Coordinates of C-alpha atoms and ligand atoms in Angstrom, one line a residue:
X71 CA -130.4 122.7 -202.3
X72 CA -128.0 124.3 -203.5
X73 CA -127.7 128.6 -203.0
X74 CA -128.5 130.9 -205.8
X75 CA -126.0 133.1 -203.7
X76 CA -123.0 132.2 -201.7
X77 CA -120.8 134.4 -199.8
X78 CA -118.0 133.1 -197.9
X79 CA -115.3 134.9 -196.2
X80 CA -116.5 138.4 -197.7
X81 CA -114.5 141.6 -196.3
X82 CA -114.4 145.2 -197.4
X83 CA -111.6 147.3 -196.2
X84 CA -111.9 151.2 -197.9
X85 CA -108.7 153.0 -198.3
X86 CA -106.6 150.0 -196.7
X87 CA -103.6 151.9 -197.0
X88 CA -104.4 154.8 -196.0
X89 CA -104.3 156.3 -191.8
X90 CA -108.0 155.9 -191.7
X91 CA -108.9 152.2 -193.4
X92 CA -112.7 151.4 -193.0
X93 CA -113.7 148.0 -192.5
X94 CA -117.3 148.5 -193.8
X95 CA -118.3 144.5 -194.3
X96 CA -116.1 141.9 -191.9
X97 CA -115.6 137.9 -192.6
X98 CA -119.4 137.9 -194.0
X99 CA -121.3 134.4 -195.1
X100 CA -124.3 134.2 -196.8
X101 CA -126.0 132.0 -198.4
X102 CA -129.1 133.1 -200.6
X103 CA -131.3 130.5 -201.8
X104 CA -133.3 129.9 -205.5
X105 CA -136.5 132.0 -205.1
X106 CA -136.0 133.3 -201.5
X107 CA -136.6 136.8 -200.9
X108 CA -133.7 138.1 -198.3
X109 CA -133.8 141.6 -196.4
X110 CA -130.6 142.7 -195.2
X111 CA -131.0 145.2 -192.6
X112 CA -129.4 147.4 -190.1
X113 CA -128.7 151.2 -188.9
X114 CA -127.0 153.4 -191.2
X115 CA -123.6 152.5 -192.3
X116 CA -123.9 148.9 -191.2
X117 CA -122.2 148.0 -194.6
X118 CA -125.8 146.8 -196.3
X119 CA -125.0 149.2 -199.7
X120 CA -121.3 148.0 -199.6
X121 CA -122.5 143.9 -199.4
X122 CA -124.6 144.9 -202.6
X123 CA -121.9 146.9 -204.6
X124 CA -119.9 143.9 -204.1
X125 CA -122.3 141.5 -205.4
X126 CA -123.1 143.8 -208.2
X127 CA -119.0 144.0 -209.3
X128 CA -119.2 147.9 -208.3
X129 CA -116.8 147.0 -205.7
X130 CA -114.2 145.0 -205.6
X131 CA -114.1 142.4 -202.5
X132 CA -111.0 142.9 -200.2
X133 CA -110.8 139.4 -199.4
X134 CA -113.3 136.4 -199.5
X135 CA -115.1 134.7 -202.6
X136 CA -119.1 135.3 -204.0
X137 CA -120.8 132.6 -206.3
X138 CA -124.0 133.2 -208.0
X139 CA -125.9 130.4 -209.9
X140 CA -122.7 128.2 -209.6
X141 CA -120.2 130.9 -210.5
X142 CA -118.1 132.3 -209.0
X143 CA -118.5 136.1 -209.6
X144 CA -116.6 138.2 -207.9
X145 CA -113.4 138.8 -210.5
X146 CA -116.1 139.4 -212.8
X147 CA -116.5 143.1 -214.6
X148 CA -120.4 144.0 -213.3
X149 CA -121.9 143.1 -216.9
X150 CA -121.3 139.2 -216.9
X151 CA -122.3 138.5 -213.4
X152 CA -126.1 138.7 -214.6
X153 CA -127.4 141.3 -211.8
X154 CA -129.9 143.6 -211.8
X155 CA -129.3 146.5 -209.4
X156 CA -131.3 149.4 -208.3
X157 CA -129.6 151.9 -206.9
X158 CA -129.9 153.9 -203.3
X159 CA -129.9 157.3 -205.4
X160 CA -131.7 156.4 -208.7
X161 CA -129.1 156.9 -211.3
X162 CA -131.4 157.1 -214.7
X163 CA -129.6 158.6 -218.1
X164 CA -130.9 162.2 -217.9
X165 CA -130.8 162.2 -222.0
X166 CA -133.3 159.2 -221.8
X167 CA -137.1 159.8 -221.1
X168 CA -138.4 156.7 -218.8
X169 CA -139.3 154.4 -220.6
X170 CA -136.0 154.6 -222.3
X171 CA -134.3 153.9 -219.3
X172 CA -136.6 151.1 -218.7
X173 CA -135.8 149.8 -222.4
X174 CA -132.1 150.6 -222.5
X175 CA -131.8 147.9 -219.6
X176 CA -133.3 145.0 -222.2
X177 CA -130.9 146.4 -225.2
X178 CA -128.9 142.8 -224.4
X179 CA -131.7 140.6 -224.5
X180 CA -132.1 141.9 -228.2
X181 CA -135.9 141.1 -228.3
X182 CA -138.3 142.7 -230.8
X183 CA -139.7 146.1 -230.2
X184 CA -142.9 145.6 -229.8
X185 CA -142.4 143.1 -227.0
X186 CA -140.0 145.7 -225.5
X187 CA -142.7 148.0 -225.4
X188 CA -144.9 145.8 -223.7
X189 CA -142.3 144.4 -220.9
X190 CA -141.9 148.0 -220.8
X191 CA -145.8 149.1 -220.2
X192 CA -146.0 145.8 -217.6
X193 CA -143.1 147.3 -215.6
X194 CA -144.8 150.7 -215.7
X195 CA -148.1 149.6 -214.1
X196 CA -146.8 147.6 -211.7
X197 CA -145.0 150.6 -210.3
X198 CA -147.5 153.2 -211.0
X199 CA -145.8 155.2 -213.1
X200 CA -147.2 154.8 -216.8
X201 CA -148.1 158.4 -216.6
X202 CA -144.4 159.5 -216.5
X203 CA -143.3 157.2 -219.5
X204 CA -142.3 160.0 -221.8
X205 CA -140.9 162.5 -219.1
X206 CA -136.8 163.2 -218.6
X207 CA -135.2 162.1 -215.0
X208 CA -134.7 165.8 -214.5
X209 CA -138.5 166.5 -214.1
X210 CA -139.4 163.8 -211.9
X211 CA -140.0 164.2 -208.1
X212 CA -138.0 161.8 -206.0
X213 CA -140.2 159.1 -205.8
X214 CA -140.9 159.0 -209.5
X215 CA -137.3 158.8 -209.9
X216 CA -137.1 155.9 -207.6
X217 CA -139.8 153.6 -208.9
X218 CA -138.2 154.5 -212.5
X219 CA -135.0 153.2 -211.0
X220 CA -136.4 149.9 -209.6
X221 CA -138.3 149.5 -212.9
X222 CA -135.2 149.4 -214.9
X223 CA -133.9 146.6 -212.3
X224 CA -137.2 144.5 -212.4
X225 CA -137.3 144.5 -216.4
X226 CA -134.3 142.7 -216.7
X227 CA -133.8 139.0 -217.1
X228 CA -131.3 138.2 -214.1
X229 CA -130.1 135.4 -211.7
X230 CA -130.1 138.0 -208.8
X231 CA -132.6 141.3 -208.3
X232 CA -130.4 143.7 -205.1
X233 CA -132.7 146.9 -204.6
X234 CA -131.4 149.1 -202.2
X235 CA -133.7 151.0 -200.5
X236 CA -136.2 150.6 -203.4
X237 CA -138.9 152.5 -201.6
X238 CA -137.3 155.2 -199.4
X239 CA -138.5 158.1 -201.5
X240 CA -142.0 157.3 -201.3
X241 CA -144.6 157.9 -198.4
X242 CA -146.2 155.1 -196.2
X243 CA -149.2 154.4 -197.9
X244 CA -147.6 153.8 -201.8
X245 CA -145.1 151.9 -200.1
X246 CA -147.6 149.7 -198.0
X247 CA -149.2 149.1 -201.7
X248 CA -146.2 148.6 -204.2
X249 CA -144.8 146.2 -201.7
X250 CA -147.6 143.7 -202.0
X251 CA -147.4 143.9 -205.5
X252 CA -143.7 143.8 -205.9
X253 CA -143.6 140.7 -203.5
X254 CA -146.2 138.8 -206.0
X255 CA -143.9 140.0 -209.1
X256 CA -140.8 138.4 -207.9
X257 CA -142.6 135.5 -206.0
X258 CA -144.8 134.2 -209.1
X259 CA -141.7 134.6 -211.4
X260 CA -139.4 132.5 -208.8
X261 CA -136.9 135.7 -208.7
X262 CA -134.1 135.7 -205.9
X263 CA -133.6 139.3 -204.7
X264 CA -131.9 141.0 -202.2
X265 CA -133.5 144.2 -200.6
X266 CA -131.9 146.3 -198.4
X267 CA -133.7 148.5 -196.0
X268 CA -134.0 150.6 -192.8
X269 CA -137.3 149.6 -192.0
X270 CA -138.5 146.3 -190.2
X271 CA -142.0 146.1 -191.0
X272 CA -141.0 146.5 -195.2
X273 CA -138.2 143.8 -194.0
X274 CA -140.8 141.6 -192.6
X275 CA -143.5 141.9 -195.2
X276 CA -141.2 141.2 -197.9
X277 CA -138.6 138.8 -196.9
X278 CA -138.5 135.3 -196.5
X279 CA -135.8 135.6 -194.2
X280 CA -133.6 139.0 -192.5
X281 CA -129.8 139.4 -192.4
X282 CA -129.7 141.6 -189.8
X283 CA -126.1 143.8 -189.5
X284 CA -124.6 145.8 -187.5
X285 CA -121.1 147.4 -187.7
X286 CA -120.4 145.4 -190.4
X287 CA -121.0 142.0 -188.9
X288 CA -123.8 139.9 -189.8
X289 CA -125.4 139.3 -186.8
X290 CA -128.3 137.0 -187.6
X291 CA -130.1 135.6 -190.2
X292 CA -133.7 133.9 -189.9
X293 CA -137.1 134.1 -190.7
X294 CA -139.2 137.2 -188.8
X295 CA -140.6 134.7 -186.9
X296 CA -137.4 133.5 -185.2
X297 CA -135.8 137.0 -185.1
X298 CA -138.6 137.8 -182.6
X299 CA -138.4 134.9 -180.5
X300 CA -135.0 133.9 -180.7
X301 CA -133.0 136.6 -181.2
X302 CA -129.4 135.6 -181.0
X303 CA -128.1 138.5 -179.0
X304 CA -128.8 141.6 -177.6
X305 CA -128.2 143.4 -180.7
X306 CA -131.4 141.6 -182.6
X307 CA -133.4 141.2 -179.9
X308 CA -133.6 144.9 -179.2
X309 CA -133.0 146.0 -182.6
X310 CA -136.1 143.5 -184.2
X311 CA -139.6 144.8 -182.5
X312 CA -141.8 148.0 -181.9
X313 CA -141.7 149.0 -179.3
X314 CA -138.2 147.3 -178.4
X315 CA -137.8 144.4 -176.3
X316 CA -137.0 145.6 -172.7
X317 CA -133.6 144.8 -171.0
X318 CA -133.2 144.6 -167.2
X319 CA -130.0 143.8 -165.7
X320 CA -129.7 141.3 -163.3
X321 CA -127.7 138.7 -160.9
X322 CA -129.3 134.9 -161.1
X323 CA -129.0 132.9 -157.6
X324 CA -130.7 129.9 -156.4
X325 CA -132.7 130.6 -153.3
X326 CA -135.0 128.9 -151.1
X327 CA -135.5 126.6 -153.9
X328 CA -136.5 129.4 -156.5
X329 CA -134.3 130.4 -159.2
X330 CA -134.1 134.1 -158.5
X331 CA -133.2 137.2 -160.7
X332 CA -132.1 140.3 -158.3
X333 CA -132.6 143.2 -160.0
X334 CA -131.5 146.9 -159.7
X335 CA -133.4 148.9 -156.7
X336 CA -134.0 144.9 -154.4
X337 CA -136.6 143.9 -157.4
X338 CA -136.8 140.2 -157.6
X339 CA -138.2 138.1 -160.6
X340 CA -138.7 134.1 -158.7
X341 CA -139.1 131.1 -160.5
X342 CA -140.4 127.8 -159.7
X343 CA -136.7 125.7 -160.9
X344 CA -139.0 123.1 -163.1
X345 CA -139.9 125.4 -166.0
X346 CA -135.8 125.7 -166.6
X347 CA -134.0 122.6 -167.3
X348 CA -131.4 121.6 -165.4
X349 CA -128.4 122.4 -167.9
X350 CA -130.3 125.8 -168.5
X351 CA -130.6 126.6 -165.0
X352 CA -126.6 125.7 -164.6
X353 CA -125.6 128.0 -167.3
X354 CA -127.7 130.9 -166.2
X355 CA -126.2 130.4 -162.5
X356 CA -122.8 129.8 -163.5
X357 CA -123.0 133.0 -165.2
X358 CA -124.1 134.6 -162.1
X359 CA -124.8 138.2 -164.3
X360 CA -126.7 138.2 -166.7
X361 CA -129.1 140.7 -168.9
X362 CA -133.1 140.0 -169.1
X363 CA -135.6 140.7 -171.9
X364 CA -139.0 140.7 -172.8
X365 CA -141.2 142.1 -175.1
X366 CA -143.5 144.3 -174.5
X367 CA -146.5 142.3 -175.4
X368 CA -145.2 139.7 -173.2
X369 CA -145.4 141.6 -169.8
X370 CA -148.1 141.4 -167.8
X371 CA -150.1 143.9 -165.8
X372 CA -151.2 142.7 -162.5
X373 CA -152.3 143.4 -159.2
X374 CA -150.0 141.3 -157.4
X375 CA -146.2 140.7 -159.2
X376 CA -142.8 143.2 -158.7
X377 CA -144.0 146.7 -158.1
X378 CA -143.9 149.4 -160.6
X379 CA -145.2 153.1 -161.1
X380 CA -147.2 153.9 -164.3
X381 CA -145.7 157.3 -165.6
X382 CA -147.3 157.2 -169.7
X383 CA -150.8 154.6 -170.4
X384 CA -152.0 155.8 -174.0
X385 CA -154.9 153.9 -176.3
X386 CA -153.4 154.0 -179.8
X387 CA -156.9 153.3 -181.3
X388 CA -155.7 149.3 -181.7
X389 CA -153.4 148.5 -178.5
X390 CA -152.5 150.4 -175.1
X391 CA -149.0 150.6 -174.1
X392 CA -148.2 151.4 -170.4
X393 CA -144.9 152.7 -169.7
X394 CA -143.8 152.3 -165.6
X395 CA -140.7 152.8 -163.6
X396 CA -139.7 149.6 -162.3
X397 CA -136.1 148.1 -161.2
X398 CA -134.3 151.5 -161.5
X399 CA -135.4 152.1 -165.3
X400 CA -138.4 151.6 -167.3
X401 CA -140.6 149.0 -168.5
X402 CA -143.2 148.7 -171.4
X403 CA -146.2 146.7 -171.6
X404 CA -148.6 146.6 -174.8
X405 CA -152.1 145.2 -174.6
X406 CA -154.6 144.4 -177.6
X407 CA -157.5 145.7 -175.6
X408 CA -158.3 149.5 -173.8
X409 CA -156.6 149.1 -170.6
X410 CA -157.1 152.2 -168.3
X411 CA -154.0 153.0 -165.9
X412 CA -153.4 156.8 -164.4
X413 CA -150.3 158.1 -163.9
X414 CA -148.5 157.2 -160.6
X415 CA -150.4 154.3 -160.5
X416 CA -148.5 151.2 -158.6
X417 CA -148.9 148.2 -160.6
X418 CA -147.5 144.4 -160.5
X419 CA -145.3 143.3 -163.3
X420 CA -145.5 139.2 -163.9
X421 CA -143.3 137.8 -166.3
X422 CA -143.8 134.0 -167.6
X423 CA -141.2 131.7 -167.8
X424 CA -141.9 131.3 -171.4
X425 CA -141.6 134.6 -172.3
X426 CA -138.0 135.0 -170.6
X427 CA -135.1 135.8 -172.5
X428 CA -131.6 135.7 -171.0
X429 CA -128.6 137.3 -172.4
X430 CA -124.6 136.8 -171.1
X431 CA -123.8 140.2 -170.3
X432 CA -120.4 140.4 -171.4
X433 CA -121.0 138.3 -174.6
X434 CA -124.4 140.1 -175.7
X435 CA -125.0 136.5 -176.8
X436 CA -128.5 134.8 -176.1
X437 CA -128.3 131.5 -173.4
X438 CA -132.2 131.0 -173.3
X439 CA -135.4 131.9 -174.9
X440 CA -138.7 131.1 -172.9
X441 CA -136.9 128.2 -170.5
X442 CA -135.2 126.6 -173.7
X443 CA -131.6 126.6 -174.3
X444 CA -130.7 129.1 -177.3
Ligands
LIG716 N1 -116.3 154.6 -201.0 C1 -116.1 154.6 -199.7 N2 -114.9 155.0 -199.2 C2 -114.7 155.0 -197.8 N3 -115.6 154.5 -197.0 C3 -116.8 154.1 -197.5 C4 -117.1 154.1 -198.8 N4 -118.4 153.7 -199.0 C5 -118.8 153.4 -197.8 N5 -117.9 153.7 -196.8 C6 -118.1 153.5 -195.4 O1 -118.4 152.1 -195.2 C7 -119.3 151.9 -194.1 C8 -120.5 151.2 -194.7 O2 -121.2 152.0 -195.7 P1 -122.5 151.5 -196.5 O3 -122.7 152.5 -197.5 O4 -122.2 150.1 -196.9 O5 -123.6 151.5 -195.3 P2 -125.1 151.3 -195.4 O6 -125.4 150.2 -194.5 O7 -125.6 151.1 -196.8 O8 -125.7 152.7 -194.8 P3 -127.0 153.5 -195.2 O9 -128.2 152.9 -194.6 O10 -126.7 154.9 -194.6 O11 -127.1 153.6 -196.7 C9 -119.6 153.3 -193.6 O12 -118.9 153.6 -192.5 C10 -119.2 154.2 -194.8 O13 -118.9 155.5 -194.4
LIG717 MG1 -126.8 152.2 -198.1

């Protein structure tokens, strides 16, 4: 198939000349395909806004080429590129009530007015918001403001939706609701959008797949599913997951036929050789140091297992997580059922083969996921 979207090569340098350049968005590819739903997301300043503004036209790209619908787009002025774009901070014409705003983004589609009042009215329901039709931008909370702003994106006719941060204004509930509906909008209409957010569980409820970024770098992109169990480095597997994955540093060495992670404070994780392949087992040993994670829901409370002191066991009304110091640092453990632990408690801490992630320290990169070479 084909992408709806292709980036290749894509840099943005700010104020090249200047003593302070910013390389916001570095050699980025990306290829978006018809229909999908893509979440780009990352900590602030990542370059997420900048990768959008480029698509849009709003910025120009330093270096590197963008094709949309077998285009390419990126000498384009922002009008002929056919994107719609709602903003980070909702820029609606103050001299326009709402559903102006919402209209004036159909004045090129030249369509009668009665069915401009009705795309109109559609949009305005499916965000909530008919009762602020005939209000100015001025008078509107934040969140009003927002949804008004993502309206006049989701009216248009386009090749390519980007909302950035369409829902940051708005509290966790209305969120949790708009974003099933706004998923069904662009799924049953075969839209391709882009959606650029903070927040992981709006990431995974909406996208097909995640670009995850991070100083400007795209450093992975894949379904939830895989973020979770394969991330490609340390950056996504400790970025992608609540609580976050936990990270013990250790040295790998084959002994007395175990394959045996030393780590801080003479803790030892042993392993029967089998459940790693040979060529896995090679790697990991040739590497010698190496970093260790697992997810919390992965990590087993036991009686017997490496030794570790409870210091925080709280029921959150749906899981526990227990929170012990083991290896020199801490480690998290999250159950689906009440598990009672008091403080100062020694427990044992088993970790499955399968449930083993090893990282090369000095690359961040990922070598193995649950015995399997990454
Ligand atoms: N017009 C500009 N001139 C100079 N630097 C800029 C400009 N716009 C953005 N930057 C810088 O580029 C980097 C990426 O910014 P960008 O707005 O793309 O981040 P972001 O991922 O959208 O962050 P946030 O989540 O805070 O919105 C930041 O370091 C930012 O300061
Ligand atoms: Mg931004």
């Amino acid at each position: 198939m084909t992408a709806m979207l292709n980036l290749q090569g894509v840099n943005k340098i700010y104020n090249p000349n200047s003593r302070h350049p910013v390389h916001a968005v570095i050699d980025l590819d990306l290829a978006v395909q018809p229909g999908e739903i893509v979440a780009l997301l990352g900590s602030s300043g990542c370059g997420k806004t900048s990768t959008l503004r480029m698509v849009a036209g709003f910025e120009q790209v330093s270096s590197g080429s963008i094709s949309l619908a077998g285009r390419d787009i990126h000498t384009f002025a922002p009008a002929r590129r056919n994107v719609a774009m709602a903003f980070e901070g909702y820029s609606l014409y103050p001299p326009l009530t709402v559903r102006e705003n919402i209209a004036f983004a159909m004045k090129s589609e030249k369509m009668a007015t009665a069915d401009v009042t009705a795309r109109v009215d559609e949009i305005a329901q499916l965000l909530d918001i008919e009762d602020i039709l005939d209000r100015y931008p001025t008078s509107l909370s934040g969140g009003q403001a927002q949804r008004a702003g993502l309206g006049r994106a989701l009216v248009r006719k386009a090749d390519l939706y980007l909302l950035d941060e369409p829902m940051g204004q708005l509290e966790p509930q209305l969120r949790a609701h708009l974003r099933g509906r706004i998923k069904h909008f662009i799924k049953e209409r075969g839209l391709t959008a882009i959606l650029v957010t903070h927040d992981q569980t709006e990431a995974n409820a909406l996208a097909d797949r995640i670009a995850v970024m991070e100083g400007g770098v795209l450093q992975q992109f894949d379904t939830p599913a895989q973020l979770k169990d394969a991330p490609a480095n340390l950056f996504t597997g400790t970025f992608i997951g609540e609580p976050p994955m936990n990270i013990f540093a250790a040295q790998a060495k084959s002994e007395n036929g175990q394959l045996v992670f030393a780590l801080d404070q003479g803790v030892d994780l042993s392993y029967d050789p089998t459940a790693f392949p040979d060529a896995l087992q090679q790697a990991i040993l040739g590497l010698g140091t190496v970093t260790l994670g697992v997810r919390p829901h992965a990590v087993q409370v036991r009686d017997h297992g490496a030794k570790a002191q409870v210091y925080a066991a709280q029921w959150l009304g749906d899981q526990t997580h227990i929170a012990a110091h083991f290896a020199g640092g801490s480690v998290v453990s999250v159950h689906h059922d009440r598990v009672s632990r008091a403080k100062g408690e020694e427990i044992g801490i088993v970790i499955a083969p399968q449930d083993l992630h090893v990282f090369d320290t000095a690359s961040g990169n990922a070598v193995s996921h649950g015995g399997t070479l990454a």
